[in-house]
mmCIF file of C-alpha atoms in Angstrom:
data_model
loop_
_atom_site.group_PDB
_atom_site.id
_atom_site.type_symbol
_atom_site.label_atom_id
_atom_site.label_comp_id
_atom_site.label_asym_id
_atom_site.label_seq_id
_atom_site.Cartn_x
_atom_site.Cartn_y
_atom_site.Cartn_z
ATOM 1 C CA MET A 1 4.381 -17.359 -1.892
ATOM 2 C CA ASN A 2 3.901 -19.942 -4.652
ATOM 3 C CA PRO A 3 7.275 -20.362 -6.454
ATOM 4 C CA ASP A 4 5.362 -20.848 -9.692
ATOM 5 C CA ARG A 5 3.942 -17.343 -9.260
ATOM 6 C CA PRO A 6 7.041 -15.291 -8.400
ATOM 7 C CA ILE A 7 5.841 -11.785 -9.310
ATOM 8 C CA THR A 8 4.980 -9.263 -6.592
ATOM 9 C CA LEU A 9 3.035 -6.105 -7.475
ATOM 10 C CA LEU A 10 2.791 -2.838 -5.561
ATOM 11 C CA TRP A 11 -0.504 -1.456 -6.821
ATOM 12 C CA SER A 12 -1.434 2.135 -6.062
ATOM 13 C CA LEU A 13 -5.051 1.335 -6.706
ATOM 14 C CA ARG A 14 -6.558 4.793 -6.258
ATOM 15 C CA SER A 15 -5.240 8.346 -6.124
ATOM 16 C CA LEU A 16 -7.686 9.726 -3.575
ATOM 17 C CA CYS A 17 -6.759 9.855 0.103
ATOM 18 C CA ASP A 18 -8.487 11.333 3.145
ATOM 19 C CA LEU A 19 -5.210 12.609 4.618
ATOM 20 C CA ALA A 20 -2.820 15.306 3.399
ATOM 21 C CA CYS A 21 0.612 14.015 4.379
ATOM 22 C CA PRO A 22 3.454 16.409 3.477
ATOM 23 C CA SER A 23 5.786 13.407 3.216
ATOM 24 C CA CYS A 24 3.742 11.743 0.454
ATOM 25 C CA TYR A 25 5.516 11.126 -2.838
ATOM 26 C CA PHE A 26 2.191 11.847 -4.569
ATOM 27 C CA GLY A 27 2.692 15.502 -3.620
ATOM 28 C CA ASP A 28 0.777 17.746 -1.239
ATOM 29 C CA PRO A 29 -2.965 17.485 -2.035
ATOM 30 C CA LEU A 30 -3.748 20.814 -0.371
ATOM 31 C CA ILE A 31 -1.369 22.558 -2.739
ATOM 32 C CA HIS A 32 -2.633 20.537 -5.708
ATOM 33 C CA GLN A 33 -6.169 21.745 -4.977
ATOM 34 C CA ILE A 34 -4.973 25.281 -5.608
ATOM 35 C CA LYS A 35 -2.516 24.466 -8.384
ATOM 36 C CA PRO A 36 -3.328 21.113 -10.036
ATOM 37 C CA PRO A 37 -0.318 19.314 -11.537
ATOM 38 C CA THR A 38 -0.069 19.512 -15.297
ATOM 39 C CA LYS A 39 2.961 17.409 -16.214
ATOM 40 C CA VAL A 40 2.229 14.116 -17.954
ATOM 41 C CA GLY A 41 2.666 11.243 -15.519
ATOM 42 C CA GLN A 42 2.913 13.491 -12.455
ATOM 43 C CA LEU A 43 1.417 11.836 -9.392
ATOM 44 C CA SER A 44 -1.346 13.515 -7.448
ATOM 45 C CA HIS A 45 -4.037 12.546 -4.976
ATOM 46 C CA ILE A 46 -6.314 14.843 -6.950
ATOM 47 C CA SER A 47 -6.690 12.912 -10.161
ATOM 48 C CA PRO A 48 -9.669 12.714 -12.520
ATOM 49 C CA ASN A 49 -7.940 9.928 -14.452
ATOM 50 C CA ASP A 50 -8.107 6.932 -12.123
ATOM 51 C CA LEU A 51 -9.248 3.728 -13.758
ATOM 52 C CA LYS A 52 -12.973 3.132 -13.744
ATOM 53 C CA ARG A 53 -14.372 0.325 -11.629
ATOM 54 C CA ARG A 54 -15.115 -1.805 -14.684
ATOM 55 C CA GLU A 55 -11.525 -1.358 -15.887
ATOM 56 C CA VAL A 56 -10.095 -2.389 -12.524
ATOM 57 C CA LEU A 57 -12.319 -5.472 -12.402
ATOM 58 C CA ALA A 58 -11.447 -6.393 -15.988
ATOM 59 C CA PHE A 59 -7.771 -6.342 -15.024
ATOM 60 C CA VAL A 60 -8.105 -8.393 -11.836
ATOM 61 C CA HIS A 61 -10.055 -11.062 -13.721
ATOM 62 C CA THR A 62 -6.888 -11.648 -15.795
ATOM 63 C CA LEU A 63 -4.776 -12.504 -12.728
ATOM 64 C CA LYS A 64 -5.970 -16.058 -12.076
ATOM 65 C CA ASP A 65 -3.623 -17.717 -14.553
ATOM 66 C CA SER A 66 -0.834 -15.142 -14.286
ATOM 67 C CA ALA A 67 2.584 -15.331 -12.617
ATOM 68 C CA VAL A 68 1.486 -12.806 -9.979
ATOM 69 C CA GLY A 69 1.614 -14.378 -6.531
ATOM 70 C CA ARG A 70 1.461 -11.348 -4.229
ATOM 71 C CA ILE A 71 -0.078 -7.881 -4.427
ATOM 72 C CA PHE A 72 0.460 -4.956 -2.065
ATOM 73 C CA VAL A 73 -2.756 -2.951 -2.445
ATOM 74 C CA ALA A 74 -2.021 0.685 -1.682
ATOM 75 C CA GLY A 75 -3.328 4.122 -2.621
ATOM 76 C CA GLY A 76 -4.061 6.897 -1.810
ATOM 77 C CA GLU A 77 -6.244 5.133 0.713
ATOM 78 C CA PRO A 78 -7.511 1.949 -0.949
ATOM 79 C CA LEU A 79 -10.061 0.998 1.711
ATOM 80 C CA ASN A 80 -12.151 4.120 1.028
ATOM 81 C CA TRP A 81 -12.870 3.142 -2.579
ATOM 82 C CA PRO A 82 -16.393 1.688 -3.033
ATOM 83 C CA GLY A 83 -15.097 -1.068 -5.312
ATOM 84 C CA ILE A 84 -12.374 -2.313 -2.969
ATOM 85 C CA LEU A 85 -14.074 -5.362 -1.454
ATOM 86 C CA GLU A 86 -15.215 -6.726 -4.809
ATOM 87 C CA THR A 87 -11.711 -6.215 -6.177
ATOM 88 C CA LEU A 88 -10.064 -7.937 -3.215
ATOM 89 C CA LYS A 89 -12.485 -10.861 -3.455
ATOM 90 C CA ILE A 90 -11.532 -11.524 -7.068
ATOM 91 C CA ILE A 91 -7.823 -11.286 -6.286
ATOM 92 C CA LYS A 92 -8.097 -13.717 -3.371
ATOM 93 C CA GLU A 93 -10.182 -16.141 -5.447
ATOM 94 C CA ALA A 94 -7.315 -16.092 -7.969
ATOM 95 C CA GLY A 95 -5.066 -17.593 -5.270
ATOM 96 C CA ILE A 96 -3.004 -14.446 -4.781
ATOM 97 C CA GLU A 97 -1.565 -13.220 -1.488
ATOM 98 C CA VAL A 98 -2.910 -9.774 -0.575
ATOM 99 C CA ILE A 99 -1.315 -7.188 1.701
ATOM 100 C CA ILE A 100 -3.380 -4.070 2.375
ATOM 101 C CA CYS A 101 -1.437 -0.814 2.885
ATOM 102 C CA THR A 102 -3.683 1.585 4.805
ATOM 103 C CA ASN A 103 -3.605 4.664 6.992
ATOM 104 C CA GLY A 104 -5.527 2.552 9.509
ATOM 105 C CA ILE A 105 -8.550 4.803 9.902
ATOM 106 C CA PRO A 106 -10.911 2.545 7.872
ATOM 107 C CA LEU A 107 -10.169 -0.271 10.345
ATOM 108 C CA THR A 108 -12.331 1.591 12.869
ATOM 109 C CA ARG A 109 -15.349 0.772 10.677
ATOM 110 C CA PRO A 110 -16.656 -2.614 11.907
ATOM 111 C CA VAL A 111 -18.126 -3.615 8.542
ATOM 112 C CA MET A 112 -14.844 -2.959 6.725
ATOM 113 C CA LEU A 113 -12.832 -4.736 9.399
ATOM 114 C CA GLN A 114 -15.020 -7.842 9.321
ATOM 115 C CA SER A 115 -15.064 -7.865 5.510
ATOM 116 C CA LEU A 116 -11.267 -7.986 5.375
ATOM 117 C CA LEU A 117 -11.267 -10.893 7.804
ATOM 118 C CA ASP A 118 -13.970 -12.710 5.846
ATOM 119 C CA LEU A 119 -12.003 -12.305 2.615
ATOM 120 C CA GLY A 120 -8.931 -13.915 4.152
ATOM 121 C CA ILE A 121 -6.619 -10.950 3.564
ATOM 122 C CA ASP A 122 -3.069 -12.118 4.287
ATOM 123 C CA ALA A 123 -1.627 -8.999 5.925
ATOM 124 C CA VAL A 124 -2.468 -5.416 6.800
ATOM 125 C CA SER A 125 0.278 -2.776 6.962
ATOM 126 C CA VAL A 126 -0.749 0.323 8.918
ATOM 127 C CA SER A 127 1.016 3.667 8.561
ATOM 128 C CA LEU A 128 1.912 5.456 11.794
ATOM 129 C CA ASP A 129 4.789 7.900 12.041
ATOM 130 C CA SER A 130 5.254 8.695 15.705
ATOM 131 C CA THR A 131 4.486 7.760 19.279
ATOM 132 C CA ASP A 132 3.621 11.449 19.730
ATOM 133 C CA PRO A 133 0.011 12.013 18.558
ATOM 134 C CA ALA A 134 0.588 15.701 17.824
ATOM 135 C CA PHE A 135 3.643 15.066 15.637
ATOM 136 C CA ASN A 136 1.970 12.151 13.864
ATOM 137 C CA ASP A 137 -1.102 14.237 13.085
ATOM 138 C CA TRP A 138 1.121 17.007 11.735
ATOM 139 C CA MET A 139 2.770 14.441 9.470
ATOM 140 C CA ARG A 140 -0.567 12.840 8.578
ATOM 141 C CA PRO A 141 -3.151 15.620 8.861
ATOM 142 C CA ASP A 142 -6.839 15.099 8.209
ATOM 143 C CA PRO A 143 -7.997 18.260 6.373
ATOM 144 C CA LYS A 144 -11.473 17.773 7.871
ATOM 145 C CA GLY A 145 -10.084 17.483 11.392
ATOM 146 C CA GLU A 146 -12.100 14.324 12.058
ATOM 147 C CA HIS A 147 -9.452 11.631 12.474
ATOM 148 C CA GLY A 148 -5.922 11.209 13.732
ATOM 149 C CA TRP A 149 -3.407 9.163 15.714
ATOM 150 C CA GLN A 150 -5.921 7.700 18.143
ATOM 151 C CA ASP A 151 -8.135 6.394 15.321
ATOM 152 C CA VAL A 152 -5.158 4.630 13.741
ATOM 153 C CA VAL A 153 -4.214 3.012 17.038
ATOM 154 C CA ASP A 154 -7.838 2.078 17.774
ATOM 155 C CA GLY A 155 -8.248 0.563 14.301
ATOM 156 C CA THR A 156 -5.060 -1.464 14.677
ATOM 157 C CA ARG A 157 -6.113 -2.735 18.082
ATOM 158 C CA ALA A 158 -9.554 -3.638 16.731
ATOM 159 C CA LEU A 159 -7.988 -5.702 13.950
ATOM 160 C CA LEU A 160 -5.641 -7.457 16.352
ATOM 161 C CA ALA A 161 -8.519 -8.264 18.702
ATOM 162 C CA ALA A 162 -10.829 -9.498 15.942
ATOM 163 C CA ARG A 163 -8.473 -11.727 13.978
ATOM 164 C CA ALA A 164 -8.542 -15.439 14.647
ATOM 165 C CA VAL A 165 -5.550 -17.765 14.782
ATOM 166 C CA GLY A 166 -4.092 -17.821 11.288
ATOM 167 C CA GLY A 167 -5.708 -14.481 10.502
ATOM 168 C CA PRO A 168 -3.930 -11.610 8.767
ATOM 169 C CA ARG A 169 -0.478 -10.571 9.895
ATOM 170 C CA VAL A 170 -0.501 -6.975 11.073
ATOM 171 C CA GLY A 171 2.362 -4.526 10.867
ATOM 172 C CA ILE A 172 3.332 -0.894 11.339
ATOM 173 C CA TYR A 173 5.115 1.190 8.711
ATOM 174 C CA THR A 174 6.749 4.452 9.780
ATOM 175 C CA VAL A 175 7.912 7.040 7.254
ATOM 176 C CA ILE A 176 11.304 8.239 8.462
ATOM 177 C CA THR A 177 12.154 11.865 7.747
ATOM 178 C CA ARG A 178 14.973 13.963 9.155
ATOM 179 C CA LEU A 179 12.462 15.165 11.803
ATOM 180 C CA ASN A 180 11.618 11.790 13.361
ATOM 181 C CA ILE A 181 14.782 9.672 13.240
ATOM 182 C CA ASP A 182 14.408 9.158 16.997
ATOM 183 C CA GLN A 183 11.137 7.354 16.303
ATOM 184 C CA ILE A 184 12.881 4.382 14.660
ATOM 185 C CA PRO A 185 13.433 2.582 17.996
ATOM 186 C CA ALA A 186 10.525 4.313 19.762
ATOM 187 C CA MET A 187 7.967 3.153 17.201
ATOM 188 C CA GLY A 188 9.488 -0.327 17.277
ATOM 189 C CA ARG A 189 8.814 -0.546 21.003
ATOM 190 C CA PHE A 190 5.339 0.920 20.518
ATOM 191 C CA ALA A 191 4.550 -1.579 17.748
ATOM 192 C CA ALA A 192 5.674 -4.427 19.994
ATOM 193 C CA ASP A 193 3.494 -3.134 22.824
ATOM 194 C CA LEU A 194 0.517 -3.027 20.441
ATOM 195 C CA GLY A 195 1.153 -6.667 19.620
ATOM 196 C CA VAL A 196 1.664 -6.392 15.866
ATOM 197 C CA ASP A 197 3.703 -8.923 13.933
ATOM 198 C CA TYR A 198 6.173 -6.728 12.045
ATOM 199 C CA TYR A 199 7.565 -3.221 11.917
ATOM 200 C CA VAL A 200 9.207 -1.374 9.027
ATOM 201 C CA PRO A 201 10.831 2.078 9.392
ATOM 202 C CA GLN A 202 10.641 3.269 5.793
ATOM 203 C CA PRO A 203 12.871 6.153 4.595
ATOM 204 C CA ILE A 204 11.117 9.059 2.941
ATOM 205 C CA ALA A 205 11.338 9.246 -0.860
ATOM 206 C CA LEU A 206 10.756 12.692 -2.330
ATOM 207 C CA GLU A 207 11.899 14.186 -5.617
ATOM 208 C CA ASP A 208 14.235 17.172 -5.400
ATOM 209 C CA ASP A 209 11.483 19.491 -6.634
ATOM 210 C CA HIS A 210 8.926 18.279 -4.060
ATOM 211 C CA ILE A 211 7.803 21.237 -1.980
ATOM 212 C CA HIS A 212 8.724 19.497 1.300
ATOM 213 C CA HIS A 213 12.013 17.985 0.111
ATOM 214 C CA GLU A 214 14.239 20.482 1.889
ATOM 215 C CA GLN A 215 12.386 20.178 5.188
ATOM 216 C CA LEU A 216 11.875 16.420 5.339
ATOM 217 C CA SER A 217 14.302 14.502 3.123
ATOM 218 C CA LEU A 218 17.219 12.730 4.780
ATOM 219 C CA ARG A 219 20.675 14.263 4.279
ATOM 220 C CA PRO A 220 24.244 12.970 4.610
ATOM 221 C CA GLU A 221 24.579 14.628 8.018
ATOM 222 C CA ASP A 222 21.649 12.497 9.250
ATOM 223 C CA THR A 223 23.367 9.161 8.631
ATOM 224 C CA SER A 224 25.087 8.995 12.024
ATOM 225 C CA ALA A 225 21.773 9.458 13.839
ATOM 226 C CA LEU A 226 20.163 6.915 11.503
ATOM 227 C CA THR A 227 22.868 4.363 12.239
ATOM 228 C CA ASP A 228 22.500 4.836 15.991
ATOM 229 C CA ALA A 229 18.700 4.645 15.856
ATOM 230 C CA PHE A 230 18.722 1.451 13.799
ATOM 231 C CA ALA A 231 21.316 -0.086 16.122
ATOM 232 C CA GLU A 232 19.073 0.634 19.102
ATOM 233 C CA LEU A 233 16.095 -0.929 17.304
ATOM 234 C CA TYR A 234 17.895 -4.071 16.166
ATOM 235 C CA THR A 235 19.513 -4.762 19.544
ATOM 236 C CA ALA A 236 16.275 -4.304 21.501
ATOM 237 C CA ASP A 237 15.204 -7.928 20.937
ATOM 238 C CA LEU A 238 11.592 -6.939 20.323
ATOM 239 C CA PRO A 239 8.956 -9.651 19.788
ATOM 240 C CA LEU A 240 8.221 -8.731 16.191
ATOM 241 C CA THR A 241 9.713 -9.171 12.736
ATOM 242 C CA LEU A 242 12.028 -6.468 11.396
ATOM 243 C CA PRO A 243 13.487 -6.113 7.894
ATOM 244 C CA ALA A 244 16.623 -8.147 7.202
ATOM 245 C CA GLY A 245 19.780 -7.199 9.064
ATOM 246 C CA THR A 246 21.186 -5.603 5.910
ATOM 247 C CA TYR A 247 18.296 -3.125 5.783
ATOM 248 C CA PRO A 248 19.754 -0.342 7.976
ATOM 249 C CA GLY A 249 22.868 -0.202 5.812
ATOM 250 C CA GLN A 250 20.745 -0.041 2.687
ATOM 251 C CA VAL A 251 18.771 2.874 4.132
ATOM 252 C CA THR A 252 21.836 4.907 5.094
ATOM 253 C CA ALA A 253 23.582 4.079 1.804
ATOM 254 C CA GLY A 254 20.560 5.392 -0.054
ATOM 255 C CA VAL A 255 20.563 8.830 1.582
ATOM 256 C CA PRO A 256 20.878 11.345 -1.287
ATOM 257 C CA GLY A 257 24.280 12.941 -1.520
ATOM 258 C CA ARG A 258 25.997 10.439 0.753
ATOM 259 C CA LEU A 259 29.365 9.395 -0.589
ATOM 260 C CA PRO A 260 29.871 5.609 -0.721
ATOM 261 C CA ARG A 261 32.646 4.213 1.455
#
C-alpha cells in the first residue's frame, strides 16, 4: 500500500444479504423479518436506510485525493448490489487497493467474475466455514434453498482458474465458533488444496444480547481447544499465507471472560 495513503477502510457497503447466517454480527435476518430492530444504530440485513446509489458514488468520487489507500468492500453481500461495479471502478481509478469480502456465490456468475478481473480487483476474500457441506450450510443457510457450500467452492475455483498471473489474490475466511474449532486446521488444509493464497480463521464476534450468543460465542473453556487447533494449523507448513504468528494468542486472549495471565 502507498505509504502516503496509510488509511484502510472496512466498508459494509450494503445491508442486504442472500444468506441468513446465525453467526452474523448484523443479527439474524429471519428473526428481523418478524421483529424488525428498532434501536438507533442497530445493525440489520433488513434495512430501508442504506445509502442511495447517488450518495455512494458521491462519496467514492471524493477518495482520489484522500489518504485512503485500501478498502475492504463488504456487506451484507456487496456483489449483489446493482451499483457495485460502477463503485469499484471509481475506487480503482482513484488508485486505491480493493479487497472484496464475499460469500462466494456471486463468483459463479461469469459476467461478475470477469468484471472483477477486468477492474483489476486486488484480492477476493471468500467466506467458508467448514469442510463439511451440511455444517457449512447450517452456518450459512440460503433461505431460498438455492445455493450452498458447493456454489462457494465452485465460485472460488472459477476465480482461481480465470485469473491471470498478477491477478487478484484469493483467500478463505472461516468464522470460528465454539461448534467448529476443529475446522481451524481442517479448513487450512482445504484452502491449500483449493490453491488459494491466504487463509484466516476469524473468531466470532457477537454481542451478549445476540440471540445466538450462548450457542456460538467462544468461552474460556474453549481456549485449550483453540490453542491446540491453531498449533496444528501453524505447524502444518501449508503453502499459503496465514495471519502473523501472534494471531492465535490474540484470538485466545480475546475470548470473553478469559482471565489474562
